[in-house]
Amino acid sequence: VKAQRNPADLPWGKLGVEYVIESTGLFTVKSAAEGHLRGGARKVIISAPASGGAKTFVMGVNHNEYNPREHHVVSNASCTTNCLAPLVHVLVKEGFGISTGLMTTIHSYTATQKTVDGVSIKDWRGGRAAALNIIPSTTG
């Protein structure tokens, strides 16, 4: 187990690590996630929506666009996108189309949510105890 605040300080190369799954939520900008490459990893997969020029791939939708010589830091989108995009892709590809749509995601609570009722500066719903309530929120 290794712990470093800067991904470039992780000894991925010395450990023989080729692929890093970036799931901290802290390094979703391509340039920040590239720190893992400086640490010796060959590829980085960001497990969230990314910015800064990182290409996003969803299996069954656009995975065939992946170029291993070009794409060293990629995003696998959000869990919501991974659930919805393949369905939409098939409907559009097969000619059915979509005129309107509505999607609801039920998601487990995250580390940033309150474990007991308390004050939330962001909004009153965010102050509710996550394990005891279904709390409407945005995702991805």
PDB file of C-alpha atoms in Angstrom:
ATOM      1  CA  VAL A   1       0.000   0.000   0.000  1.00  0.00           C
ATOM      2  CA  LYS A   2       1.383   3.391  -1.005  1.00  0.00           C
ATOM      3  CA  ALA A   3       0.105   6.854  -0.120  1.00  0.00           C
ATOM      4  CA  GLN A   4       1.293  10.083  -1.718  1.00  0.00           C
ATOM      5  CA  ARG A   5      -0.466  13.380  -2.308  1.00  0.00           C
ATOM      6  CA  ASN A   6       1.248  13.788  -5.680  1.00  0.00           C
ATOM      7  CA  PRO A   7       0.685  10.922  -8.165  1.00  0.00           C
ATOM      8  CA  ALA A   8       4.125  11.564  -9.691  1.00  0.00           C
ATOM      9  CA  ASP A   9       5.690  10.521  -6.368  1.00  0.00           C
ATOM     10  CA  LEU A  10       4.145   7.046  -6.518  1.00  0.00           C
ATOM     11  CA  PRO A  11       6.763   4.486  -7.630  1.00  0.00           C
ATOM     12  CA  TRP A  12       4.609   2.842 -10.290  1.00  0.00           C
ATOM     13  CA  GLY A  13       7.567   2.074 -12.549  1.00  0.00           C
ATOM     14  CA  LYS A  14       9.606   0.418  -9.787  1.00  0.00           C
ATOM     15  CA  LEU A  15       6.591  -1.681  -8.794  1.00  0.00           C
ATOM     16  CA  GLY A  16       5.949  -2.810 -12.372  1.00  0.00           C
ATOM     17  CA  VAL A  17       2.525  -1.169 -12.493  1.00  0.00           C
ATOM     18  CA  GLU A  18       1.379  -0.552 -16.057  1.00  0.00           C
ATOM     19  CA  TYR A  19      -2.242   0.550 -15.597  1.00  0.00           C
ATOM     20  CA  VAL A  20      -3.557   2.893 -12.902  1.00  0.00           C
ATOM     21  CA  ILE A  21      -7.245   3.345 -12.144  1.00  0.00           C
ATOM     22  CA  GLU A  22      -7.548   6.926 -10.866  1.00  0.00           C
ATOM     23  CA  SER A  23     -10.542   6.780  -8.528  1.00  0.00           C
ATOM     24  CA  THR A  24      -9.700   9.377  -5.899  1.00  0.00           C
ATOM     25  CA  GLY A  25     -11.847  12.035  -7.567  1.00  0.00           C
ATOM     26  CA  LEU A  26      -8.963  14.481  -7.094  1.00  0.00           C
ATOM     27  CA  PHE A  27      -7.171  14.043 -10.423  1.00  0.00           C
ATOM     28  CA  THR A  28      -9.908  14.246 -13.051  1.00  0.00           C
ATOM     29  CA  VAL A  29      -8.117  16.869 -15.151  1.00  0.00           C
ATOM     30  CA  LYS A  30      -5.861  15.186 -17.706  1.00  0.00           C
ATOM     31  CA  SER A  31      -2.743  17.162 -16.738  1.00  0.00           C
ATOM     32  CA  ALA A  32      -3.176  16.190 -13.068  1.00  0.00           C
ATOM     33  CA  ALA A  33      -3.763  12.503 -13.880  1.00  0.00           C
ATOM     34  CA  GLU A  34      -0.606  12.518 -16.016  1.00  0.00           C
ATOM     35  CA  GLY A  35       1.304  12.571 -12.725  1.00  0.00           C
ATOM     36  CA  HIS A  36       0.780   8.803 -12.649  1.00  0.00           C
ATOM     37  CA  LEU A  37       2.667   8.588 -15.965  1.00  0.00           C
ATOM     38  CA  ARG A  38       5.546  10.557 -14.449  1.00  0.00           C
ATOM     39  CA  GLY A  39       5.517   7.999 -11.628  1.00  0.00           C
ATOM     40  CA  GLY A  40       6.118   5.254 -14.182  1.00  0.00           C
ATOM     41  CA  ALA A  41       2.651   3.990 -15.123  1.00  0.00           C
ATOM     42  CA  ARG A  42       2.012   3.401 -18.824  1.00  0.00           C
ATOM     43  CA  LYS A  43      -1.726   4.177 -18.852  1.00  0.00           C
ATOM     44  CA  VAL A  44      -4.226   5.956 -16.599  1.00  0.00           C
ATOM     45  CA  ILE A  45      -7.966   5.326 -16.580  1.00  0.00           C
ATOM     46  CA  ILE A  46      -9.957   8.023 -14.779  1.00  0.00           C
ATOM     47  CA  SER A  47     -13.106   6.477 -13.286  1.00  0.00           C
ATOM     48  CA  ALA A  48     -15.109   9.693 -13.581  1.00  0.00           C
ATOM     49  CA  PRO A  49     -15.854  12.370 -16.163  1.00  0.00           C
ATOM     50  CA  ALA A  50     -12.577  14.081 -17.025  1.00  0.00           C
ATOM     51  CA  SER A  51     -11.559  17.420 -18.463  1.00  0.00           C
ATOM     52  CA  GLY A  52      -8.488  18.941 -20.035  1.00  0.00           C
ATOM     53  CA  GLY A  53      -8.487  16.891 -23.204  1.00  0.00           C
ATOM     54  CA  ALA A  54      -8.810  13.363 -21.819  1.00  0.00           C
ATOM     55  CA  LYS A  55     -10.802  11.254 -24.274  1.00  0.00           C
ATOM     56  CA  THR A  56     -13.852   9.530 -22.804  1.00  0.00           C
ATOM     57  CA  PHE A  57     -14.606   5.936 -23.769  1.00  0.00           C
ATOM     58  CA  VAL A  58     -17.717   3.881 -23.071  1.00  0.00           C
ATOM     59  CA  MET A  59     -17.651   0.188 -23.943  1.00  0.00           C
ATOM     60  CA  GLY A  60     -20.111  -0.624 -26.684  1.00  0.00           C
ATOM     61  CA  VAL A  61     -20.400   3.008 -27.742  1.00  0.00           C
ATOM     62  CA  ASN A  62     -17.028   4.402 -28.828  1.00  0.00           C
ATOM     63  CA  HIS A  63     -14.403   1.997 -27.465  1.00  0.00           C
ATOM     64  CA  ASN A  64     -13.246   1.260 -31.023  1.00  0.00           C
ATOM     65  CA  GLU A  65     -11.847   4.810 -31.206  1.00  0.00           C
ATOM     66  CA  TYR A  66      -9.209   3.956 -28.596  1.00  0.00           C
ATOM     67  CA  ASN A  67      -5.669   4.299 -29.966  1.00  0.00           C
ATOM     68  CA  PRO A  68      -3.043   2.849 -27.583  1.00  0.00           C
ATOM     69  CA  ARG A  69      -0.281   4.955 -29.148  1.00  0.00           C
ATOM     70  CA  GLU A  70      -2.222   8.179 -28.634  1.00  0.00           C
ATOM     71  CA  HIS A  71      -4.447   7.712 -25.568  1.00  0.00           C
ATOM     72  CA  HIS A  72      -2.407   7.367 -22.376  1.00  0.00           C
ATOM     73  CA  VAL A  73      -4.850   9.104 -20.009  1.00  0.00           C
ATOM     74  CA  VAL A  74      -8.508   8.316 -20.653  1.00  0.00           C
ATOM     75  CA  SER A  75     -11.830   8.619 -18.877  1.00  0.00           C
ATOM     76  CA  ASN A  76     -14.365   5.830 -18.504  1.00  0.00           C
ATOM     77  CA  ALA A  77     -17.107   8.438 -17.929  1.00  0.00           C
ATOM     78  CA  SER A  78     -19.462   8.251 -14.958  1.00  0.00           C
ATOM     79  CA  CYS A  79     -21.375   5.236 -13.716  1.00  0.00           C
ATOM     80  CA  THR A  80     -24.551   6.934 -14.944  1.00  0.00           C
ATOM     81  CA  THR A  81     -23.117   7.393 -18.440  1.00  0.00           C
ATOM     82  CA  ASN A  82     -21.940   3.774 -18.534  1.00  0.00           C
ATOM     83  CA  CYS A  83     -25.496   2.633 -17.774  1.00  0.00           C
ATOM     84  CA  LEU A  84     -27.353   4.940 -20.143  1.00  0.00           C
ATOM     85  CA  ALA A  85     -25.051   5.484 -23.142  1.00  0.00           C
ATOM     86  CA  PRO A  86     -25.065   1.889 -24.470  1.00  0.00           C
ATOM     87  CA  LEU A  87     -28.882   1.799 -24.392  1.00  0.00           C
ATOM     88  CA  VAL A  88     -29.194   5.138 -26.168  1.00  0.00           C
ATOM     89  CA  HIS A  89     -26.517   4.101 -28.663  1.00  0.00           C
ATOM     90  CA  VAL A  90     -28.446   0.956 -29.646  1.00  0.00           C
ATOM     91  CA  LEU A  91     -31.767   2.796 -29.949  1.00  0.00           C
ATOM     92  CA  VAL A  92     -30.241   5.433 -32.213  1.00  0.00           C
ATOM     93  CA  LYS A  93     -28.058   3.012 -34.199  1.00  0.00           C
ATOM     94  CA  GLU A  94     -30.988   0.663 -34.888  1.00  0.00           C
ATOM     95  CA  GLY A  95     -33.092   3.564 -36.147  1.00  0.00           C
ATOM     96  CA  PHE A  96     -35.606   3.765 -33.322  1.00  0.00           C
ATOM     97  CA  GLY A  97     -34.459   7.189 -32.146  1.00  0.00           C
ATOM     98  CA  ILE A  98     -35.437   9.043 -29.001  1.00  0.00           C
ATOM     99  CA  SER A  99     -37.755  12.038 -28.985  1.00  0.00           C
ATOM    100  CA  THR A 100     -37.751  12.679 -25.229  1.00  0.00           C
ATOM    101  CA  GLY A 101     -36.383  10.901 -22.220  1.00  0.00           C
ATOM    102  CA  LEU A 102     -36.128  10.869 -18.463  1.00  0.00           C
ATOM    103  CA  MET A 103     -33.656   8.944 -16.386  1.00  0.00           C
ATOM    104  CA  THR A 104     -33.361   8.480 -12.646  1.00  0.00           C
ATOM    105  CA  THR A 105     -30.300   7.053 -10.944  1.00  0.00           C
ATOM    106  CA  ILE A 106     -30.362   5.456  -7.513  1.00  0.00           C
ATOM    107  CA  HIS A 107     -26.824   5.707  -6.200  1.00  0.00           C
ATOM    108  CA  SER A 108     -25.218   4.640  -2.966  1.00  0.00           C
ATOM    109  CA  TYR A 109     -23.994   7.440  -0.768  1.00  0.00           C
ATOM    110  CA  THR A 110     -20.473   8.785  -1.131  1.00  0.00           C
ATOM    111  CA  ALA A 111     -17.665   9.837   1.187  1.00  0.00           C
ATOM    112  CA  THR A 112     -18.618  13.503   0.852  1.00  0.00           C
ATOM    113  CA  GLN A 113     -22.119  13.019   2.272  1.00  0.00           C
ATOM    114  CA  LYS A 114     -23.059  13.369   5.934  1.00  0.00           C
ATOM    115  CA  THR A 115     -23.366  10.205   8.026  1.00  0.00           C
ATOM    116  CA  VAL A 116     -25.671  11.945  10.503  1.00  0.00           C
ATOM    117  CA  ASP A 117     -28.093  14.840  10.055  1.00  0.00           C
ATOM    118  CA  GLY A 118     -26.325  18.181  10.099  1.00  0.00           C
ATOM    119  CA  VAL A 119     -25.940  21.527   8.377  1.00  0.00           C
ATOM    120  CA  SER A 120     -25.052  21.646   4.696  1.00  0.00           C
ATOM    121  CA  ILE A 121     -23.920  24.942   3.210  1.00  0.00           C
ATOM    122  CA  LYS A 122     -24.647  23.696  -0.323  1.00  0.00           C
ATOM    123  CA  ASP A 123     -28.342  22.805   0.176  1.00  0.00           C
ATOM    124  CA  TRP A 124     -30.623  21.510   2.925  1.00  0.00           C
ATOM    125  CA  ARG A 125     -30.938  18.042   1.351  1.00  0.00           C
ATOM    126  CA  GLY A 126     -27.169  17.550   1.554  1.00  0.00           C
ATOM    127  CA  GLY A 127     -27.361  17.853   5.333  1.00  0.00           C
ATOM    128  CA  ARG A 128     -29.476  14.724   5.740  1.00  0.00           C
ATOM    129  CA  ALA A 129     -27.941  11.476   7.024  1.00  0.00           C
ATOM    130  CA  ALA A 130     -26.913   9.639   3.864  1.00  0.00           C
ATOM    131  CA  ALA A 131     -27.462   6.082   5.131  1.00  0.00           C
ATOM    132  CA  LEU A 132     -30.998   6.833   6.307  1.00  0.00           C
ATOM    133  CA  ASN A 133     -32.380   8.931   3.453  1.00  0.00           C
ATOM    134  CA  ILE A 134     -32.801   8.950  -0.304  1.00  0.00           C
ATOM    135  CA  ILE A 135     -31.304  12.321  -1.183  1.00  0.00           C
ATOM    136  CA  PRO A 136     -31.940  13.885  -4.610  1.00  0.00           C
ATOM    137  CA  SER A 137     -28.677  15.014  -6.164  1.00  0.00           C
ATOM    138  CA  THR A 138     -26.904  15.490  -9.478  1.00  0.00           C
ATOM    139  CA  THR A 139     -24.340  12.988 -10.756  1.00  0.00           C
ATOM    140  CA  GLY A 140     -21.486  12.835 -13.238  1.00  0.00           C
TER     141      GLY A 140
END
